PDB file of C-alpha atoms in Angstrom:
ATOM      1  CA  MET A  30       0.239  -0.050  -0.338  1.00 43.00           C
ATOM      2  CA  ALA A  31       2.436   2.251   0.937  1.00 39.00           C
ATOM      3  CA  ARG A  32       4.616   1.932  -2.617  1.00 40.00           C
ATOM      4  CA  THR A  33       1.382   2.926  -4.155  1.00 42.00           C
ATOM      5  CA  LEU A  34       0.438   5.598  -2.350  1.00 43.00           C
ATOM      6  CA  CYS A  35       3.621   7.115  -2.114  1.00 41.00           C
ATOM      7  CA  SER A  36       4.030   7.034  -5.844  1.00 39.00           C
ATOM      8  CA  LEU A  37       3.838  10.396  -7.452  1.00 32.00           C
ATOM      9  CA  LEU A  38       1.632  11.859 -10.749  1.00 37.00           C
ATOM     10  CA  LEU A  39       4.602  13.576 -12.603  1.00 32.00           C
ATOM     11  CA  MET A  40       2.704  13.671 -15.996  1.00 33.00           C
ATOM     12  CA  GLY A  41       2.530  17.947 -16.409  1.00 35.00           C
ATOM     13  CA  LEU A  42       1.258  19.239 -19.540  1.00 24.00           C
ATOM     14  CA  LEU A  43       3.741  21.969 -21.260  1.00 27.00           C
ATOM     15  CA  ALA A  44       1.249  25.054 -21.826  1.00 29.00           C
ATOM     16  CA  GLY A  45       2.805  27.958 -23.835  1.00 29.00           C
ATOM     17  CA  CYS A  46       2.306  31.938 -23.137  1.00 26.00           C
ATOM     18  CA  VAL A  47       0.452  33.673 -25.866  1.00 28.00           C
ATOM     19  CA  THR A  48       1.028  36.921 -23.670  1.00 31.00           C
ATOM     20  CA  VAL A  49       4.590  37.513 -24.909  1.00 36.00           C
ATOM     21  CA  THR A  50       6.890  37.167 -27.868  1.00 37.00           C
ATOM     22  CA  GLU A  51       7.733  34.181 -30.058  1.00 43.00           C
ATOM     23  CA  GLU A  52      11.005  34.563 -29.398  1.00 45.00           C
ATOM     24  CA  LYS A  53       9.974  34.463 -25.131  1.00 48.00           C
ATOM     25  CA  ASN A  54       8.034  31.526 -26.055  1.00 52.00           C
ATOM     26  CA  ASN A  55      10.539  29.665 -27.786  1.00 53.00           C
ATOM     27  CA  ALA A  56      13.351  30.661 -24.892  1.00 51.00           C
ATOM     28  CA  LYS A  57      11.036  29.034 -22.033  1.00 56.00           C
ATOM     29  CA  PHE A  58      10.106  26.127 -24.220  1.00 61.00           C
ATOM     30  CA  ASP A  59      13.607  25.433 -24.116  1.00 85.00           C
ATOM     31  CA  THR A  60      14.542  26.038 -20.522  1.00 92.00           C
ATOM     32  CA  ILE A  61      11.941  23.622 -20.002  1.00 93.00           C
ATOM     33  CA  GLN A  62      13.055  21.087 -22.366  1.00 94.00           C
ATOM     34  CA  ILE A  63      16.256  21.132 -20.684  1.00 95.00           C
ATOM     35  CA  ALA A  64      14.334  20.707 -17.470  1.00 96.00           C
ATOM     36  CA  GLU A  65      12.632  17.994 -18.427  1.00 96.00           C
ATOM     37  CA  SER A  66      15.548  16.225 -19.278  1.00 96.00           C
ATOM     38  CA  ARG A  67      17.325  16.614 -15.950  1.00 96.00           C
ATOM     39  CA  ILE A  68      14.423  15.679 -14.429  1.00 97.00           C
ATOM     40  CA  ALA A  69      13.982  12.361 -16.577  1.00 96.00           C
ATOM     41  CA  LEU A  70      17.850  11.681 -15.265  1.00 96.00           C
ATOM     42  CA  GLY A  71      17.430  12.891 -11.794  1.00 96.00           C
ATOM     43  CA  LEU A  72      14.564  10.684 -11.058  1.00 96.00           C
ATOM     44  CA  ALA A  73      15.889   7.542 -13.222  1.00 96.00           C
ATOM     45  CA  TYR A  74      19.062   7.986 -10.702  1.00 97.00           C
ATOM     46  CA  LEU A  75      16.969   8.217  -7.762  1.00 96.00           C
ATOM     47  CA  ASP A  76      15.222   4.802  -8.776  1.00 94.00           C
ATOM     48  CA  ALA A  77      18.792   3.428  -8.936  1.00 96.00           C
ATOM     49  CA  GLY A  78      19.960   4.488  -5.536  1.00 95.00           C
ATOM     50  CA  GLN A  79      22.537   7.062  -6.885  1.00 96.00           C
ATOM     51  CA  TRP A  80      21.437   9.858  -4.673  1.00 96.00           C
ATOM     52  CA  GLU A  81      24.116  12.385  -5.311  1.00 96.00           C
ATOM     53  CA  ARG A  82      23.258  11.960  -9.330  1.00 97.00           C
ATOM     54  CA  ALA A  83      20.066  12.205  -8.627  1.00 97.00           C
ATOM     55  CA  ARG A  84      20.054  15.519  -6.619  1.00 97.00           C
ATOM     56  CA  GLN A  85      22.519  17.045  -8.879  1.00 97.00           C
ATOM     57  CA  ASN A  86      20.179  16.359 -12.122  1.00 97.00           C
ATOM     58  CA  LEU A  87      17.105  17.394 -10.248  1.00 97.00           C
ATOM     59  CA  GLU A  88      18.977  20.937  -8.363  1.00 97.00           C
ATOM     60  CA  MET A  89      20.066  21.778 -12.144  1.00 96.00           C
ATOM     61  CA  ALA A  90      16.148  20.851 -13.440  1.00 97.00           C
ATOM     62  CA  VAL A  91      15.446  23.410 -10.916  1.00 96.00           C
ATOM     63  CA  GLN A  92      18.091  26.206 -12.243  1.00 95.00           C
ATOM     64  CA  HIS A  93      17.072  25.939 -15.804  1.00 95.00           C
ATOM     65  CA  ALA A  94      13.024  26.257 -14.866  1.00 95.00           C
ATOM     66  CA  PRO A  95      12.594  27.630 -11.069  1.00 96.00           C
ATOM     67  CA  THR A  96       8.720  28.041 -11.442  1.00 95.00           C
ATOM     68  CA  TYR A  97       7.850  24.915 -13.368  1.00 96.00           C
ATOM     69  CA  TYR A  98       5.798  22.758 -11.362  1.00 96.00           C
ATOM     70  CA  ARG A  99       7.210  19.821 -12.412  1.00 96.00           C
ATOM     71  CA  THR A 100      11.154  20.673 -11.478  1.00 97.00           C
ATOM     72  CA  LEU A 101       9.695  21.794  -7.887  1.00 97.00           C
ATOM     73  CA  ILE A 102       7.594  19.120  -7.438  1.00 97.00           C
ATOM     74  CA  SER A 103      10.298  16.228  -8.620  1.00 97.00           C
ATOM     75  CA  PHE A 104      13.329  17.733  -6.411  1.00 97.00           C
ATOM     76  CA  ALA A 105      10.606  17.628  -3.474  1.00 97.00           C
ATOM     77  CA  HIS A 106      10.086  14.041  -4.421  1.00 96.00           C
ATOM     78  CA  TYR A 107      13.570  13.663  -4.141  1.00 97.00           C
ATOM     79  CA  LEU A 108      14.146  15.259  -0.473  1.00 97.00           C
ATOM     80  CA  GLN A 109      10.996  13.178   0.658  1.00 96.00           C
ATOM     81  CA  GLU A 110      12.752  10.068  -0.202  1.00 95.00           C
ATOM     82  CA  VAL A 111      16.182  11.214   1.485  1.00 95.00           C
ATOM     83  CA  GLY A 112      14.086  12.394   4.764  1.00 95.00           C
ATOM     84  CA  GLU A 113      14.431  16.202   4.194  1.00 97.00           C
ATOM     85  CA  TYR A 114      10.870  16.761   4.745  1.00 97.00           C
ATOM     86  CA  ASP A 115      11.100  20.308   5.801  1.00 97.00           C
ATOM     87  CA  GLN A 116      13.161  21.168   2.774  1.00 97.00           C
ATOM     88  CA  ALA A 117      10.147  18.892   0.809  1.00 97.00           C
ATOM     89  CA  GLU A 118       7.601  21.025   2.134  1.00 98.00           C
ATOM     90  CA  GLU A 119       9.288  24.297   1.233  1.00 97.00           C
ATOM     91  CA  GLN A 120       9.777  22.905  -2.535  1.00 97.00           C
ATOM     92  CA  PHE A 121       5.682  22.279  -2.446  1.00 98.00           C
ATOM     93  CA  LYS A 122       4.724  25.196  -1.257  1.00 97.00           C
ATOM     94  CA  LYS A 123       6.635  27.034  -4.238  1.00 97.00           C
ATOM     95  CA  ALA A 124       5.096  25.135  -6.751  1.00 97.00           C
ATOM     96  CA  LEU A 125       1.517  25.585  -4.848  1.00 97.00           C
ATOM     97  CA  ARG A 126       2.192  29.317  -5.194  1.00 97.00           C
ATOM     98  CA  THR A 127       3.943  29.290  -8.850  1.00 96.00           C
ATOM     99  CA  SER A 128       0.855  26.857  -9.783  1.00 95.00           C
ATOM    100  CA  PRO A 129      -2.102  27.395  -7.455  1.00 95.00           C
ATOM    101  CA  ARG A 130      -4.627  25.710 -10.149  1.00 94.00           C
ATOM    102  CA  ASN A 131      -2.400  22.436 -11.349  1.00 96.00           C
ATOM    103  CA  GLY A 132      -4.000  19.127 -10.096  1.00 96.00           C
ATOM    104  CA  ASP A 133      -0.780  17.511 -10.320  1.00 96.00           C
ATOM    105  CA  VAL A 134       0.833  19.715  -7.632  1.00 97.00           C
ATOM    106  CA  ARG A 135      -2.114  19.862  -5.092  1.00 97.00           C
ATOM    107  CA  ASN A 136      -2.105  15.526  -5.821  1.00 97.00           C
ATOM    108  CA  ASN A 137       1.642  14.930  -4.805  1.00 97.00           C
ATOM    109  CA  TYR A 138       1.676  17.674  -2.081  1.00 97.00           C
ATOM    110  CA  GLY A 139      -1.701  15.352  -0.647  1.00 97.00           C
ATOM    111  CA  VAL A 140       0.737  12.369  -0.988  1.00 96.00           C
ATOM    112  CA  PHE A 141       3.801  13.875   0.760  1.00 97.00           C
ATOM    113  CA  LEU A 142       1.476  14.875   3.680  1.00 97.00           C
ATOM    114  CA  CYS A 143      -0.401  11.678   4.149  1.00 97.00           C
ATOM    115  CA  ARG A 144       3.222  10.376   4.406  1.00 95.00           C
ATOM    116  CA  GLN A 145       3.589  12.552   7.492  1.00 96.00           C
ATOM    117  CA  GLU A 146       0.345  11.346   8.970  1.00 97.00           C
ATOM    118  CA  ARG A 147      -1.045  14.758   8.624  1.00 97.00           C
ATOM    119  CA  TYR A 148      -4.281  12.679   7.153  1.00 98.00           C
ATOM    120  CA  ASP A 149      -6.799  16.267   7.359  1.00 97.00           C
ATOM    121  CA  GLU A 150      -4.578  18.345   5.510  1.00 98.00           C
ATOM    122  CA  ALA A 151      -3.649  15.427   2.743  1.00 98.00           C
ATOM    123  CA  GLN A 152      -7.688  14.683   2.067  1.00 98.00           C
ATOM    124  CA  ALA A 153      -7.811  18.899   1.681  1.00 98.00           C
ATOM    125  CA  ALA A 154      -4.977  18.729  -0.797  1.00 98.00           C
ATOM    126  CA  PHE A 155      -6.495  15.913  -2.797  1.00 98.00           C
ATOM    127  CA  ALA A 156     -10.097  17.327  -2.640  1.00 97.00           C
ATOM    128  CA  LYS A 157      -8.365  20.753  -4.367  1.00 97.00           C
ATOM    129  CA  ALA A 158      -6.427  18.549  -6.861  1.00 97.00           C
ATOM    130  CA  ILE A 159     -10.169  17.378  -7.651  1.00 96.00           C
ATOM    131  CA  GLU A 160     -11.652  20.581  -8.292  1.00 95.00           C
ATOM    132  CA  GLN A 161      -8.798  21.752 -10.120  1.00 94.00           C
ATOM    133  CA  PRO A 162     -10.418  22.623 -13.906  1.00 90.00           C
ATOM    134  CA  TYR A 163      -9.177  20.756 -16.664  1.00 90.00           C
ATOM    135  CA  TYR A 164      -7.666  18.472 -14.495  1.00 94.00           C
ATOM    136  CA  TYR A 165      -8.125  14.815 -15.872  1.00 92.00           C
ATOM    137  CA  LYS A 166      -6.126  12.638 -13.075  1.00 94.00           C
ATOM    138  CA  MET A 167      -9.042  12.824 -10.914  1.00 95.00           C
ATOM    139  CA  SER A 168      -9.403   9.253 -10.456  1.00 96.00           C
ATOM    140  CA  GLY A 169      -5.714   8.887  -9.441  1.00 96.00           C
ATOM    141  CA  SER A 170      -6.118  11.610  -6.680  1.00 97.00           C
ATOM    142  CA  TYR A 171      -9.360   9.891  -5.777  1.00 98.00           C
ATOM    143  CA  GLU A 172      -7.751   6.610  -5.488  1.00 97.00           C
ATOM    144  CA  ASN A 173      -4.538   8.086  -3.522  1.00 97.00           C
ATOM    145  CA  ALA A 174      -7.388   9.868  -1.183  1.00 97.00           C
ATOM    146  CA  ALA A 175      -9.105   6.308  -0.285  1.00 98.00           C
ATOM    147  CA  ILE A 176      -5.404   4.978   0.498  1.00 97.00           C
ATOM    148  CA  CYS A 177      -4.780   7.565   2.454  1.00 97.00           C
ATOM    149  CA  ALA A 178      -8.234   7.326   4.334  1.00 97.00           C
ATOM    150  CA  LEU A 179      -7.057   3.287   4.825  1.00 97.00           C
ATOM    151  CA  LYS A 180      -3.930   4.485   6.246  1.00 97.00           C
ATOM    152  CA  SER A 181      -5.654   6.713   8.714  1.00 97.00           C
ATOM    153  CA  GLY A 182      -8.096   3.914   9.581  1.00 97.00           C
ATOM    154  CA  ASP A 183     -11.507   5.275   8.026  1.00 98.00           C
ATOM    155  CA  ALA A 184     -12.343   2.717   6.221  1.00 97.00           C
ATOM    156  CA  VAL A 185     -16.046   4.654   5.168  1.00 97.00           C
ATOM    157  CA  LEU A 186     -14.221   7.418   3.716  1.00 98.00           C
ATOM    158  CA  ALA A 187     -12.100   5.123   1.979  1.00 98.00           C
ATOM    159  CA  LYS A 188     -14.984   3.123   0.632  1.00 98.00           C
ATOM    160  CA  GLU A 189     -16.221   6.004  -0.984  1.00 98.00           C
ATOM    161  CA  TRP A 190     -13.065   7.220  -2.190  1.00 98.00           C
ATOM    162  CA  PHE A 191     -12.417   4.046  -4.070  1.00 98.00           C
ATOM    163  CA  GLU A 192     -16.336   4.249  -5.638  1.00 98.00           C
ATOM    164  CA  LYS A 193     -15.694   7.498  -7.028  1.00 98.00           C
ATOM    165  CA  ALA A 194     -12.335   6.362  -8.616  1.00 97.00           C
ATOM    166  CA  ILE A 195     -13.902   3.347 -10.239  1.00 97.00           C
ATOM    167  CA  ASP A 196     -17.037   5.864 -10.914  1.00 96.00           C
ATOM    168  CA  HIS A 197     -14.397   8.050 -12.948  1.00 96.00           C
ATOM    169  CA  GLU A 198     -11.849   4.882 -14.257  1.00 96.00           C
ATOM    170  CA  PRO A 199     -13.882   1.928 -14.045  1.00 94.00           C
ATOM    171  CA  ASN A 200     -10.453  -0.174 -14.753  1.00 91.00           C
ATOM    172  CA  ARG A 201      -8.415   1.094 -11.877  1.00 95.00           C
ATOM    173  CA  PRO A 202      -6.869  -2.220 -10.357  1.00 96.00           C
ATOM    174  CA  LEU A 203      -6.161  -0.882  -7.622  1.00 97.00           C
ATOM    175  CA  SER A 204      -9.175   0.551  -6.608  1.00 97.00           C
ATOM    176  CA  THR A 205     -11.228  -2.526  -7.491  1.00 98.00           C
ATOM    177  CA  LEU A 206      -9.569  -4.867  -5.406  1.00 97.00           C
ATOM    178  CA  GLN A 207      -9.647  -2.432  -2.308  1.00 98.00           C
ATOM    179  CA  LEU A 208     -13.097  -1.661  -2.889  1.00 98.00           C
ATOM    180  CA  ALA A 209     -13.643  -5.620  -3.049  1.00 98.00           C
ATOM    181  CA  LYS A 210     -11.642  -6.141   0.054  1.00 98.00           C
ATOM    182  CA  LEU A 211     -14.123  -3.770   1.972  1.00 98.00           C
ATOM    183  CA  GLU A 212     -17.137  -4.730   0.410  1.00 98.00           C
ATOM    184  CA  VAL A 213     -16.333  -8.062   2.005  1.00 98.00           C
ATOM    185  CA  GLU A 214     -15.652  -6.661   5.322  1.00 97.00           C
ATOM    186  CA  ASP A 215     -18.995  -5.172   5.235  1.00 97.00           C
ATOM    187  CA  ASP A 216     -20.853  -8.507   3.961  1.00 97.00           C
ATOM    188  CA  GLU A 217     -21.668  -7.211   0.626  1.00 98.00           C
ATOM    189  CA  LEU A 218     -20.549 -10.464  -0.664  1.00 98.00           C
ATOM    190  CA  ASN A 219     -22.526 -10.525  -3.766  1.00 97.00           C
ATOM    191  CA  GLU A 220     -21.239  -7.290  -4.759  1.00 97.00           C
ATOM    192  CA  ALA A 221     -17.772  -8.168  -3.925  1.00 98.00           C
ATOM    193  CA  ARG A 222     -18.184 -11.395  -5.805  1.00 98.00           C
ATOM    194  CA  LEU A 223     -19.199  -9.640  -8.900  1.00 97.00           C
ATOM    195  CA  ARG A 224     -16.245  -7.325  -8.572  1.00 97.00           C
ATOM    196  CA  LEU A 225     -13.694 -10.269  -8.008  1.00 98.00           C
ATOM    197  CA  PHE A 226     -15.422 -11.876 -11.290  1.00 98.00           C
ATOM    198  CA  GLN A 227     -15.103  -8.882 -13.277  1.00 96.00           C
ATOM    199  CA  PHE A 228     -11.794  -7.976 -12.148  1.00 97.00           C
ATOM    200  CA  HIS A 229     -10.254 -11.931 -13.353  1.00 98.00           C
ATOM    201  CA  LYS A 230     -11.822 -11.980 -16.360  1.00 97.00           C
ATOM    202  CA  ARG A 231      -9.973  -8.695 -16.959  1.00 96.00           C
ATOM    203  CA  TYR A 232      -6.332  -9.405 -15.397  1.00 96.00           C
ATOM    204  CA  GLY A 233      -6.608 -12.802 -14.780  1.00 97.00           C
ATOM    205  CA  TYR A 234      -5.769 -14.520 -11.042  1.00 98.00           C
ATOM    206  CA  ARG A 235      -3.717 -12.245  -8.915  1.00 98.00           C
ATOM    207  CA  SER A 236      -2.323 -13.578  -5.392  1.00 98.00           C
ATOM    208  CA  ASN A 237      -4.201 -10.944  -3.516  1.00 97.00           C
ATOM    209  CA  SER A 238      -7.466 -11.137  -5.745  1.00 98.00           C
ATOM    210  CA  LEU A 239      -7.730 -14.625  -4.623  1.00 98.00           C
ATOM    211  CA  LEU A 240      -6.758 -14.163  -0.800  1.00 98.00           C
ATOM    212  CA  THR A 241     -10.038 -12.105  -0.873  1.00 98.00           C
ATOM    213  CA  MET A 242     -12.105 -14.510  -3.248  1.00 98.00           C
ATOM    214  CA  ILE A 243     -11.316 -17.047  -0.332  1.00 98.00           C
ATOM    215  CA  SER A 244     -12.246 -14.771   2.462  1.00 98.00           C
ATOM    216  CA  LEU A 245     -15.429 -13.783   0.438  1.00 98.00           C
ATOM    217  CA  GLU A 246     -16.410 -17.437   0.118  1.00 98.00           C
ATOM    218  CA  ALA A 247     -15.197 -18.424   3.780  1.00 98.00           C
ATOM    219  CA  LYS A 248     -17.756 -15.930   4.976  1.00 97.00           C
ATOM    220  CA  ALA A 249     -20.523 -17.094   2.379  1.00 97.00           C
ATOM    221  CA  GLU A 250     -19.490 -20.453   4.239  1.00 97.00           C
ATOM    222  CA  ARG A 251     -19.134 -22.394   0.636  1.00 97.00           C
ATOM    223  CA  PRO A 252     -15.983 -24.365   1.846  1.00 97.00           C
ATOM    224  CA  HIS A 253     -15.513 -26.408  -1.647  1.00 98.00           C
ATOM    225  CA  GLU A 254     -15.059 -22.602  -3.080  1.00 98.00           C
ATOM    226  CA  VAL A 255     -12.604 -22.007  -0.615  1.00 98.00           C
ATOM    227  CA  GLU A 256     -10.818 -24.702  -1.784  1.00 97.00           C
ATOM    228  CA  ARG A 257     -10.670 -24.245  -5.181  1.00 97.00           C
ATOM    229  CA  TYR A 258      -9.837 -21.065  -4.812  1.00 98.00           C
ATOM    230  CA  ALA A 259      -7.188 -21.941  -2.313  1.00 98.00           C
ATOM    231  CA  ASN A 260      -5.799 -24.685  -5.165  1.00 98.00           C
ATOM    232  CA  VAL A 261      -5.400 -22.013  -7.460  1.00 98.00           C
ATOM    233  CA  LEU A 262      -3.290 -19.682  -4.958  1.00 98.00           C
ATOM    234  CA  ALA A 263      -0.833 -22.474  -4.100  1.00 98.00           C
ATOM    235  CA  LYS A 264      -0.589 -23.843  -7.715  1.00 98.00           C
ATOM    236  CA  GLN A 265       0.072 -19.964  -9.138  1.00 98.00           C
ATOM    237  CA  PHE A 266       1.591 -18.140  -6.465  1.00 98.00           C
ATOM    238  CA  PRO A 267       3.311 -21.035  -4.071  1.00 98.00           C
ATOM    239  CA  LYS A 268       5.626 -18.155  -2.854  1.00 97.00           C
ATOM    240  CA  SER A 269       2.960 -15.166  -1.967  1.00 98.00           C
ATOM    241  CA  LYS A 270       2.413 -13.631   1.111  1.00 97.00           C
ATOM    242  CA  GLU A 271      -1.259 -14.330   0.218  1.00 98.00           C
ATOM    243  CA  TYR A 272      -0.505 -18.167   0.318  1.00 98.00           C
ATOM    244  CA  ARG A 273       1.363 -17.771   3.466  1.00 97.00           C
ATOM    245  CA  LEU A 274      -1.793 -15.572   4.964  1.00 97.00           C
ATOM    246  CA  TYR A 275      -3.958 -18.524   3.830  1.00 97.00           C
ATOM    247  CA  LEU A 276      -1.749 -21.659   5.557  1.00 96.00           C
ATOM    248  CA  ALA A 277      -2.146 -19.109   8.614  1.00 96.00           C
ATOM    249  CA  ASN A 278      -5.534 -18.887   8.319  1.00 94.00           C
ATOM    250  CA  GLU A 279      -5.038 -15.389   7.889  1.00 93.00           C
ATOM    251  CA  TYR A 280      -7.810 -13.928   6.077  1.00 90.00           C
TER     252      TYR A 280
END
């Protein structure tokens, strides 16, 4: 869950300014392109664990485009990953000042706040992201808000947000599985069963979907179905955490 929650949406749209000269537009575009190259390098080094090179490239991106939202949230992401939380928040707040209507900035700030267990602030940030005009990644923000609600222990709110995520994008695997799990917990077994059937038809069996189905059929007192899905889990995912949980009768 944590990995999902912390993955940032760093796909911004490049917008030209129509109120300046063509020469200035080209210069601005060039600096953004250079910054994008440095961002790509920096994030690649970060994924590879090469922290010094990651920081060097992300700082150079900020130097080339100091008010471009992707440079700021990318550098904030790096600072967050290395535990420099105060500095990361400074970058997010600068991005909010320079791009107050950018949904990506609001969403990623929400992810940051949730990692700091500042849950109310995080939910407010996700809500702000969703209400931004022309923000087309609403389903991702709803999903992040749902995962954050789960982390805070609010299953009712999480269920509401997972439903919203699926309303906006019906084929989100994580939201589908999490919602099915919550439906099982709420004894909404028919709804969960149908949801999991549709998931398996589209994506095939997954270890976590099989464990949820086992839990569902156990609640429904259908031991033959429990055994059937357990056999699939044992055959296809014998080394999975979910199979170990099944063997320990923790489902």
